[in-house]
Amino acid sequence: MFLSVTSEMLPTGLLPEMSGSLGVPQSQTGLLVSWFAFTVVLTSTPLALLTKRLPRHGLIVFVLLVFALSNVLTALAPSYELVVATRVLGGLAHGLFWGVVGAYSAHLVPKEQIGRAISITISGGTLAFVFGVPLGTAAGHALGWRLSFVLLAVLMLIGAALVWRFLPKVEHYVSPPRGDRGVPAQAADAAASAPDAPDASAAPLETTSAAVTDQAAVTDPAPTAAPRPQAPARRDPTIAPVALICVIAALIMIGHYSFYTYIAPFLIDGLGVDPSAIAPFLFAYGIAGAVGLLLSGTVFAARPQLGIVLGLVVSAVSVSALSIWSGMLPVAIVAFLLWGIAFGALPALLQTRLMHTASRRIRDTASAFYTTAFNTGIGGGALLGGILLERSGITSVPFVYVGILVAALVLVLVSQLVIRRRSAA
């Protein structure tokens, strides 16, 4: 998770350096985040479906190797267009990775520990903001942005080796193909999911019934009673709430990455920060995000809805203060850190809410759709921020962000009503 998120977000810290080297405006360089994210959007669900029967463990190792290749190619690319192509390759790997890893931790632990497991998993992404992006930014300033991507590729190879050696393997539920009356790939997991999804065990029961009927036909030539017609499969009642949570996640990420993608020019032009101080600022923001993640896994682990509401409110207030009092550096720094704490809690809380809402048999699919929504927000946010940067300047971006956070807060409150009604039904 640490390496994946670092690879995705590293251009945000190196925006001025990459723009100068590639000969394109910063708004266009910021779109490298959009290319990466939109690739995830378009491919994560199809790739999840294509690979749903493959072992999760080996798949993660393969994805890390593709990540390493994409970062090496980024470092070697001589033009902006080729950098875009390498980012697309990285986006393919990223989409598949998030579709797998999002549910991997949920398969490792019982339901009551899902919140803590997801917080631990998401902590890798938080550490990317604490250490990965700031250190990559510092290395880019000192040694050039291309070397930062080479070093990241080396870490990807080391990560692949560690995953292969130490990460426990899991069994994941796989629905039988349409028309197949055989047992699912992991029958034990399917049986375990029966309370969450009443129809998950239908295939094994059908197989048992068919086997008994065939045996009777061989031993007893007498006619048997006609099989009882089966009731049609009930639609999973958690699909609609899961979809609403994904929409909320996309909206929050659109707002956040419209601003965060261009945080370097905001710090330089809006707050008057020296370019050499960008890495320390990003490091401080990452530390604040780690505090938020800690709160999400402890204080709000059992109450993700409350944590989401508070995170949105504090983010809106702190970003407003950051923009209004940008000329008062001490106040702006405090607001900047509060924003980091509040937003740092949101991704883990959103995914915890998703895993609590989704039935066990659709968790992998829900995780893939969540990845799609999340990266729609990242790509759309970077695109929106680039447009605002070109047309109205960097100072307009945080106010748009705050408006989007307010809209997301309204949807969060509505989602609670929908989930309660679905639970009652």
Short mmCIF file of C-alpha atoms in Angstrom, two decimals:
data_model
loop_
_atom_site.label_atom_id
_atom_site.label_comp_id
_atom_site.label_asym_id
_atom_site.label_seq_id
_atom_site.Cartn_x
_atom_site.Cartn_y
_atom_site.Cartn_z
CA MET A 1 0.00 0.00 0.00
CA PHE A 2 2.83 2.40 0.90
CA LEU A 3 4.59 1.87 -2.42
CA SER A 4 1.41 1.96 -4.48
CA VAL A 5 0.21 5.30 -3.10
CA THR A 6 3.71 6.79 -3.25
CA SER A 7 3.90 5.88 -6.94
CA GLU A 8 0.53 7.48 -7.62
CA MET A 9 1.07 10.72 -5.71
CA LEU A 10 4.80 11.41 -6.18
CA PRO A 11 4.21 13.89 -9.05
CA THR A 12 2.35 16.22 -6.65
CA GLY A 13 5.56 16.94 -4.75
CA LEU A 14 7.67 17.20 -7.90
CA LEU A 15 5.28 19.34 -9.94
CA PRO A 16 7.68 22.28 -10.55
CA GLU A 17 10.65 20.01 -11.37
CA MET A 18 8.73 17.75 -13.74
CA SER A 19 7.06 20.72 -15.46
CA GLY A 20 10.40 22.37 -16.15
CA SER A 21 12.06 19.16 -17.36
CA LEU A 22 9.20 18.07 -19.62
CA GLY A 23 8.48 21.59 -20.90
CA VAL A 24 4.79 21.70 -19.99
CA PRO A 25 2.74 23.90 -17.57
CA GLN A 26 2.18 22.75 -13.99
CA SER A 27 -1.53 22.32 -14.67
CA GLN A 28 -0.68 19.83 -17.41
CA THR A 29 1.87 18.02 -15.25
CA GLY A 30 -0.81 17.68 -12.59
CA LEU A 31 -2.86 15.75 -15.12
CA LEU A 32 -0.35 12.90 -14.78
CA VAL A 33 -2.31 12.12 -11.62
CA SER A 34 -5.52 12.17 -13.68
CA TRP A 35 -4.14 9.82 -16.34
CA PHE A 36 -3.09 7.40 -13.63
CA ALA A 37 -6.38 7.61 -11.78
CA PHE A 38 -8.67 7.40 -14.81
CA THR A 39 -6.81 4.29 -15.95
CA VAL A 40 -7.70 2.78 -12.58
CA VAL A 41 -11.32 3.85 -13.05
CA LEU A 42 -11.65 2.23 -16.47
CA THR A 43 -9.81 -1.00 -15.71
CA SER A 44 -10.11 -1.89 -12.01
CA THR A 45 -13.51 -3.59 -12.23
CA PRO A 46 -12.84 -5.47 -15.52
CA LEU A 47 -9.46 -6.60 -14.19
CA ALA A 48 -11.06 -7.68 -10.90
CA LEU A 49 -13.57 -9.79 -12.83
CA LEU A 50 -10.92 -11.27 -15.12
CA THR A 51 -8.69 -12.24 -12.19
CA LYS A 52 -11.33 -13.20 -9.63
CA ARG A 53 -10.38 -16.90 -9.78
CA LEU A 54 -6.65 -16.28 -9.47
CA PRO A 55 -4.88 -16.67 -6.11
CA ARG A 56 -4.81 -13.30 -4.37
CA HIS A 57 -1.31 -13.77 -2.99
CA GLY A 58 0.45 -14.35 -6.30
CA LEU A 59 -1.60 -11.62 -7.92
CA ILE A 60 -0.29 -8.99 -5.49
CA VAL A 61 3.30 -10.05 -6.21
CA PHE A 62 2.71 -9.77 -9.96
CA VAL A 63 1.17 -6.32 -9.60
CA LEU A 64 4.17 -5.05 -7.62
CA LEU A 65 6.47 -6.22 -10.41
CA VAL A 66 4.40 -4.29 -12.97
CA PHE A 67 4.60 -1.25 -10.70
CA ALA A 68 8.38 -1.50 -10.68
CA LEU A 69 8.48 -1.66 -14.47
CA SER A 70 6.20 1.36 -14.85
CA ASN A 71 8.37 3.49 -12.55
CA VAL A 72 11.56 2.57 -14.39
CA LEU A 73 9.92 3.51 -17.68
CA THR A 74 8.73 6.82 -16.19
CA ALA A 75 12.30 7.64 -15.19
CA LEU A 76 13.56 6.86 -18.70
CA ALA A 77 10.77 8.59 -20.67
CA PRO A 78 12.18 11.55 -22.67
CA SER A 79 8.86 13.34 -23.29
CA TYR A 80 5.59 14.20 -21.57
CA GLU A 81 3.63 11.89 -23.88
CA LEU A 82 5.77 8.88 -22.96
CA VAL A 83 5.51 9.72 -19.27
CA VAL A 84 1.73 9.63 -19.72
CA ALA A 85 2.02 6.16 -21.27
CA THR A 86 4.08 4.88 -18.34
CA ARG A 87 1.56 6.35 -15.91
CA VAL A 88 -1.21 4.46 -17.70
CA LEU A 89 0.74 1.23 -17.15
CA GLY A 90 1.09 2.10 -13.48
CA GLY A 91 -2.63 2.83 -13.33
CA LEU A 92 -3.41 -0.66 -14.63
CA ALA A 93 -1.34 -2.18 -11.83
CA HIS A 94 -2.78 0.19 -9.24
CA GLY A 95 -6.39 -0.60 -10.10
CA LEU A 96 -5.84 -4.33 -9.83
CA PHE A 97 -3.83 -3.91 -6.64
CA TRP A 98 -6.51 -1.89 -4.85
CA GLY A 99 -9.25 -4.24 -6.03
CA VAL A 100 -7.40 -7.11 -4.36
CA VAL A 101 -5.87 -5.53 -1.27
CA GLY A 102 -9.05 -3.70 -0.27
CA ALA A 103 -10.74 -6.99 0.62
CA TYR A 104 -7.59 -8.97 1.50
CA SER A 105 -7.50 -7.77 5.10
CA ALA A 106 -11.24 -8.42 5.46
CA HIS A 107 -10.62 -12.06 4.51
CA LEU A 108 -7.90 -12.37 7.15
CA VAL A 109 -9.98 -11.40 10.18
CA PRO A 110 -13.50 -11.89 11.62
CA LYS A 111 -16.10 -9.20 10.97
CA GLU A 112 -15.73 -7.48 14.33
CA GLN A 113 -12.05 -6.81 13.56
CA ILE A 114 -12.52 -5.51 10.01
CA GLY A 115 -12.27 -1.86 11.06
CA ARG A 116 -8.91 -2.36 12.75
CA ALA A 117 -7.59 -4.55 9.93
CA ILE A 118 -8.53 -1.98 7.30
CA SER A 119 -6.93 0.79 9.34
CA ILE A 120 -3.69 -1.19 9.48
CA THR A 121 -3.85 -1.81 5.73
CA ILE A 122 -4.67 1.80 4.92
CA SER A 123 -1.80 2.90 7.16
CA GLY A 124 0.52 1.97 4.31
CA GLY A 125 -1.14 4.66 2.22
CA THR A 126 -0.85 7.13 5.09
CA LEU A 127 2.83 6.31 5.48
CA ALA A 128 3.20 7.13 1.79
CA PHE A 129 2.12 10.68 2.61
CA VAL A 130 4.26 10.73 5.78
CA PHE A 131 7.47 9.34 4.29
CA GLY A 132 7.04 8.27 0.66
CA VAL A 133 5.99 11.51 -1.05
CA PRO A 134 8.10 13.83 1.16
CA LEU A 135 11.24 11.69 0.81
CA GLY A 136 10.62 11.29 -2.91
CA THR A 137 10.18 15.04 -3.18
CA ALA A 138 13.40 15.68 -1.24
CA ALA A 139 15.26 13.18 -3.44
CA GLY A 140 13.84 14.85 -6.54
CA HIS A 141 15.05 18.26 -5.36
CA ALA A 142 18.51 16.93 -4.55
CA LEU A 143 19.11 14.36 -7.30
CA GLY A 144 16.48 14.98 -9.96
CA TRP A 145 12.91 13.72 -10.28
CA ARG A 146 13.88 10.79 -12.51
CA LEU A 147 16.06 9.21 -9.84
CA SER A 148 13.14 9.36 -7.42
CA PHE A 149 11.18 7.03 -9.68
CA VAL A 150 14.16 4.68 -10.07
CA LEU A 151 14.50 4.39 -6.29
CA LEU A 152 10.79 3.74 -6.03
CA ALA A 153 11.08 0.92 -8.58
CA VAL A 154 13.83 -0.72 -6.50
CA LEU A 155 11.59 -0.56 -3.44
CA MET A 156 8.78 -2.17 -5.45
CA LEU A 157 11.02 -5.15 -6.23
CA ILE A 158 11.95 -5.51 -2.57
CA GLY A 159 8.28 -5.24 -1.61
CA ALA A 160 7.33 -8.01 -4.06
CA ALA A 161 9.92 -10.31 -2.47
CA LEU A 162 8.67 -9.55 1.05
CA VAL A 163 5.03 -10.14 0.08
CA TRP A 164 5.90 -13.45 -1.54
CA ARG A 165 7.74 -14.59 1.57
CA PHE A 166 5.72 -13.26 4.50
CA LEU A 167 2.13 -12.30 3.55
CA PRO A 168 -0.35 -15.04 4.59
CA LYS A 169 -2.43 -16.52 1.79
CA VAL A 170 -6.22 -16.24 1.92
CA GLU A 171 -9.19 -18.05 0.45
CA HIS A 172 -11.68 -15.74 -1.22
CA TYR A 173 -15.24 -16.53 -2.21
CA VAL A 174 -15.79 -17.04 -5.94
CA SER A 175 -19.33 -17.36 -7.28
CA PRO A 176 -19.84 -20.26 -9.69
CA PRO A 177 -20.13 -19.40 -13.40
CA ARG A 178 -23.62 -18.79 -14.77
CA GLY A 179 -25.31 -22.11 -15.30
CA ASP A 180 -22.68 -23.99 -13.26
CA ARG A 181 -24.20 -26.01 -10.46
CA GLY A 182 -20.84 -26.94 -9.00
CA VAL A 183 -19.32 -25.90 -5.70
CA PRO A 184 -17.72 -22.47 -5.47
CA ALA A 185 -13.93 -22.32 -5.41
CA GLN A 186 -13.84 -21.74 -1.67
CA ALA A 187 -16.86 -23.56 -0.31
CA ALA A 188 -15.84 -23.05 3.28
CA ASP A 189 -15.75 -19.30 2.86
CA ALA A 190 -19.09 -19.36 1.09
CA ALA A 191 -20.62 -21.30 3.93
CA ALA A 192 -19.19 -18.87 6.42
CA SER A 193 -20.79 -16.01 4.52
CA ALA A 194 -24.27 -17.49 4.69
CA PRO A 195 -25.57 -15.19 7.47
CA ASP A 196 -24.58 -12.11 5.47
CA ALA A 197 -25.76 -13.45 2.12
CA PRO A 198 -28.51 -16.07 2.41
CA ASP A 199 -28.14 -17.24 -1.18
CA ALA A 200 -24.36 -17.75 -1.04
CA SER A 201 -24.70 -21.43 -0.22
CA ALA A 202 -27.22 -22.20 -2.92
CA ALA A 203 -24.74 -23.80 -5.29
CA PRO A 204 -23.43 -26.39 -2.78
CA LEU A 205 -26.99 -27.30 -1.79
CA GLU A 206 -27.98 -27.76 -5.42
CA THR A 207 -24.98 -30.02 -5.99
CA THR A 208 -25.91 -32.19 -3.02
CA SER A 209 -29.50 -32.47 -4.22
CA ALA A 210 -28.41 -33.40 -7.73
CA ALA A 211 -26.02 -36.05 -6.42
CA VAL A 212 -28.75 -37.69 -4.33
CA THR A 213 -31.14 -37.70 -7.31
CA ASP A 214 -28.55 -39.32 -9.60
CA GLN A 215 -27.83 -42.05 -7.03
CA ALA A 216 -31.54 -42.80 -6.67
CA ALA A 217 -31.88 -43.13 -10.43
CA VAL A 218 -29.22 -45.84 -10.50
CA THR A 219 -30.38 -47.90 -7.50
CA ASP A 220 -34.15 -47.48 -7.83
CA PRO A 221 -35.75 -47.53 -11.29
CA ALA A 222 -39.07 -46.39 -9.84
CA PRO A 223 -40.12 -42.89 -10.82
CA THR A 224 -39.23 -40.20 -8.33
CA ALA A 225 -41.11 -37.10 -7.35
CA ALA A 226 -40.53 -34.03 -9.48
CA PRO A 227 -37.96 -31.67 -7.96
CA ARG A 228 -39.38 -28.77 -6.04
CA PRO A 229 -39.12 -25.52 -8.04
CA GLN A 230 -36.51 -23.18 -6.63
CA ALA A 231 -37.25 -19.61 -5.66
CA PRO A 232 -35.40 -17.02 -7.71
CA ALA A 233 -32.20 -15.70 -6.15
CA ARG A 234 -32.86 -12.67 -4.00
CA ARG A 235 -31.00 -9.52 -4.98
CA ASP A 236 -28.35 -8.60 -2.44
CA PRO A 237 -29.92 -5.83 -0.30
CA THR A 238 -26.54 -4.21 0.38
CA ILE A 239 -25.88 -3.23 -3.25
CA ALA A 240 -27.67 0.14 -3.09
CA PRO A 241 -26.00 1.30 0.16
CA VAL A 242 -22.60 0.20 -1.18
CA ALA A 243 -23.20 2.21 -4.36
CA LEU A 244 -24.10 5.30 -2.33
CA ILE A 245 -20.94 5.00 -0.23
CA CYS A 246 -18.89 4.77 -3.43
CA VAL A 247 -20.53 7.96 -4.76
CA ILE A 248 -19.70 9.75 -1.51
CA ALA A 249 -16.09 8.58 -1.68
CA ALA A 250 -15.77 9.83 -5.26
CA LEU A 251 -17.17 13.24 -4.36
CA ILE A 252 -14.85 13.65 -1.36
CA MET A 253 -11.81 12.69 -3.42
CA ILE A 254 -12.75 15.09 -6.23
CA GLY A 255 -12.70 17.94 -3.75
CA HIS A 256 -9.56 16.84 -1.97
CA TYR A 257 -7.39 16.18 -5.01
CA SER A 258 -8.52 19.33 -6.79
CA PHE A 259 -6.52 21.07 -4.04
CA TYR A 260 -3.89 18.56 -2.88
CA THR A 261 -2.59 17.82 -6.38
CA TYR A 262 -1.55 21.47 -6.65
CA ILE A 263 -0.48 21.91 -3.04
CA ALA A 264 3.10 22.78 -4.04
CA PRO A 265 2.11 25.89 -6.05
CA PHE A 266 -0.37 26.86 -3.29
CA LEU A 267 2.32 26.67 -0.62
CA ILE A 268 4.76 28.65 -2.77
CA ASP A 269 2.39 31.28 -4.19
CA GLY A 270 -0.37 31.33 -1.56
CA LEU A 271 1.61 31.03 1.68
CA GLY A 272 4.96 32.31 0.43
CA VAL A 273 6.80 29.11 1.38
CA ASP A 274 10.27 28.60 -0.07
CA PRO A 275 10.38 25.69 -2.60
CA SER A 276 12.99 23.93 -0.46
CA ALA A 277 10.44 23.77 2.38
CA ILE A 278 7.82 21.84 0.36
CA ALA A 279 9.14 18.44 1.48
CA PRO A 280 9.03 19.35 5.23
CA PHE A 281 5.50 20.70 4.80
CA LEU A 282 4.40 17.50 3.10
CA PHE A 283 6.10 15.48 5.82
CA ALA A 284 4.20 17.41 8.51
CA TYR A 285 0.94 16.90 6.61
CA GLY A 286 1.66 13.18 6.41
CA ILE A 287 2.32 12.98 10.16
CA ALA A 288 -1.00 14.70 10.75
CA GLY A 289 -2.65 12.18 8.46
CA ALA A 290 -1.13 9.35 10.50
CA VAL A 291 -2.73 10.83 13.61
CA GLY A 292 -6.06 10.86 11.80
CA LEU A 293 -5.61 7.25 10.76
CA LEU A 294 -4.85 6.30 14.36
CA LEU A 295 -8.08 7.97 15.44
CA SER A 296 -10.01 6.10 12.73
CA GLY A 297 -8.75 2.74 13.99
CA THR A 298 -9.29 3.46 17.69
CA VAL A 299 -11.78 6.18 18.60
CA PHE A 300 -13.98 5.73 15.51
CA ALA A 301 -13.38 2.05 14.67
CA ALA A 302 -16.85 1.07 15.92
CA ARG A 303 -18.47 4.35 14.82
CA PRO A 304 -17.24 5.08 11.30
CA GLN A 305 -20.29 7.19 10.42
CA LEU A 306 -19.58 9.65 13.24
CA GLY A 307 -15.93 9.78 12.25
CA ILE A 308 -16.81 10.55 8.62
CA VAL A 309 -19.12 13.41 9.63
CA LEU A 310 -16.52 14.94 11.95
CA GLY A 311 -13.76 14.47 9.37
CA LEU A 312 -15.75 16.33 6.72
CA VAL A 313 -16.67 19.18 9.07
CA VAL A 314 -13.12 19.68 10.36
CA SER A 315 -11.69 19.45 6.82
CA ALA A 316 -14.07 22.14 5.58
CA VAL A 317 -13.33 24.47 8.49
CA SER A 318 -9.55 24.01 8.34
CA VAL A 319 -9.29 24.46 4.55
CA SER A 320 -11.42 27.61 4.83
CA ALA A 321 -9.10 28.97 7.51
CA LEU A 322 -6.03 28.00 5.47
CA SER A 323 -7.30 30.03 2.54
CA ILE A 324 -8.73 33.03 4.42
CA TRP A 325 -5.70 33.51 6.67
CA SER A 326 -3.02 32.45 4.18
CA GLY A 327 -1.14 35.68 4.97
CA MET A 328 -0.77 34.67 8.63
CA LEU A 329 1.67 31.79 8.42
CA PRO A 330 1.27 30.44 12.01
CA VAL A 331 -2.52 30.26 11.63
CA ALA A 332 -2.18 28.75 8.17
CA ILE A 333 0.20 26.05 9.45
CA VAL A 334 -2.21 25.05 12.23
CA ALA A 335 -5.09 24.88 9.73
CA PHE A 336 -2.89 22.87 7.35
CA LEU A 337 -2.15 20.30 10.05
CA LEU A 338 -5.78 20.09 11.19
CA TRP A 339 -6.76 19.42 7.60
CA GLY A 340 -4.19 16.61 7.50
CA ILE A 341 -5.60 15.02 10.67
CA ALA A 342 -9.22 15.25 9.52
CA PHE A 343 -8.66 13.97 6.01
CA GLY A 344 -6.21 11.29 7.17
CA ALA A 345 -9.07 9.54 8.95
CA LEU A 346 -11.53 9.62 6.05
CA PRO A 347 -10.25 6.91 3.62
CA ALA A 348 -10.08 4.25 6.33
CA LEU A 349 -13.45 5.26 7.76
CA LEU A 350 -15.09 5.18 4.33
CA GLN A 351 -13.72 1.72 3.57
CA THR A 352 -14.66 0.46 7.03
CA ARG A 353 -18.18 1.73 6.44
CA LEU A 354 -18.16 -0.02 3.07
CA MET A 355 -17.02 -3.38 4.50
CA HIS A 356 -19.55 -3.18 7.32
CA THR A 357 -22.31 -2.46 4.83
CA ALA A 358 -21.43 -4.96 2.09
CA SER A 359 -22.44 -8.60 2.54
CA ARG A 360 -19.54 -11.04 2.66
CA ARG A 361 -20.16 -12.44 -0.80
CA ILE A 362 -19.87 -9.04 -2.53
CA ARG A 363 -16.93 -7.65 -0.57
CA ASP A 364 -14.41 -8.23 -3.36
CA THR A 365 -16.73 -6.61 -5.89
CA ALA A 366 -17.58 -3.77 -3.51
CA SER A 367 -13.89 -3.16 -2.94
CA ALA A 368 -13.30 -3.00 -6.72
CA PHE A 369 -16.13 -0.49 -7.17
CA TYR A 370 -14.82 1.53 -4.23
CA THR A 371 -11.42 1.63 -5.94
CA THR A 372 -13.12 2.86 -9.10
CA ALA A 373 -14.98 5.57 -7.19
CA PHE A 374 -11.90 6.59 -5.22
CA ASN A 375 -9.78 6.98 -8.33
CA THR A 376 -12.57 8.72 -10.22
CA GLY A 377 -12.32 11.30 -7.47
CA ILE A 378 -8.53 11.51 -7.69
CA GLY A 379 -8.50 11.89 -11.47
CA GLY A 380 -11.49 14.19 -11.56
CA GLY A 381 -10.06 16.29 -8.74
CA ALA A 382 -6.69 16.73 -10.46
CA LEU A 383 -8.50 17.67 -13.68
CA LEU A 384 -10.80 20.13 -11.90
CA GLY A 385 -7.88 21.67 -10.03
CA GLY A 386 -5.92 22.09 -13.25
CA ILE A 387 -8.82 23.88 -14.90
CA LEU A 388 -9.25 26.18 -11.90
CA LEU A 389 -5.52 26.84 -11.77
CA GLU A 390 -5.47 27.93 -15.41
CA ARG A 391 -8.66 29.99 -15.38
CA SER A 392 -8.94 31.59 -11.94
CA GLY A 393 -5.70 30.95 -10.11
CA ILE A 394 -4.67 28.76 -7.22
CA THR A 395 -6.48 30.83 -4.58
CA SER A 396 -9.90 29.78 -5.92
CA VAL A 397 -9.25 26.06 -5.54
CA PRO A 398 -9.70 25.69 -1.74
CA PHE A 399 -13.08 27.42 -1.82
CA VAL A 400 -14.35 24.99 -4.46
CA TYR A 401 -13.01 22.17 -2.29
CA VAL A 402 -15.01 23.40 0.70
CA GLY A 403 -18.21 23.55 -1.35
CA ILE A 404 -17.70 19.94 -2.45
CA LEU A 405 -17.13 18.85 1.16
CA VAL A 406 -20.46 20.39 2.17
CA ALA A 407 -22.24 18.48 -0.61
CA ALA A 408 -20.52 15.25 0.50
CA LEU A 409 -21.65 15.85 4.09
CA VAL A 410 -25.27 16.07 2.96
CA LEU A 411 -24.93 12.77 1.09
CA VAL A 412 -23.34 11.10 4.13
CA LEU A 413 -26.36 12.01 6.25
CA VAL A 414 -28.71 10.75 3.53
CA SER A 415 -26.74 7.50 3.25
CA GLN A 416 -27.35 6.76 6.92
CA LEU A 417 -31.10 6.85 6.31
CA VAL A 418 -30.79 4.56 3.27
CA ILE A 419 -28.68 2.02 5.14
CA ARG A 420 -31.10 1.97 8.07
CA ARG A 421 -34.07 1.37 5.78
CA ARG A 422 -32.27 -1.43 3.94
CA SER A 423 -31.31 -3.04 7.26
CA ALA A 424 -34.92 -2.86 8.45
CA ALA A 425 -36.09 -4.46 5.21
#
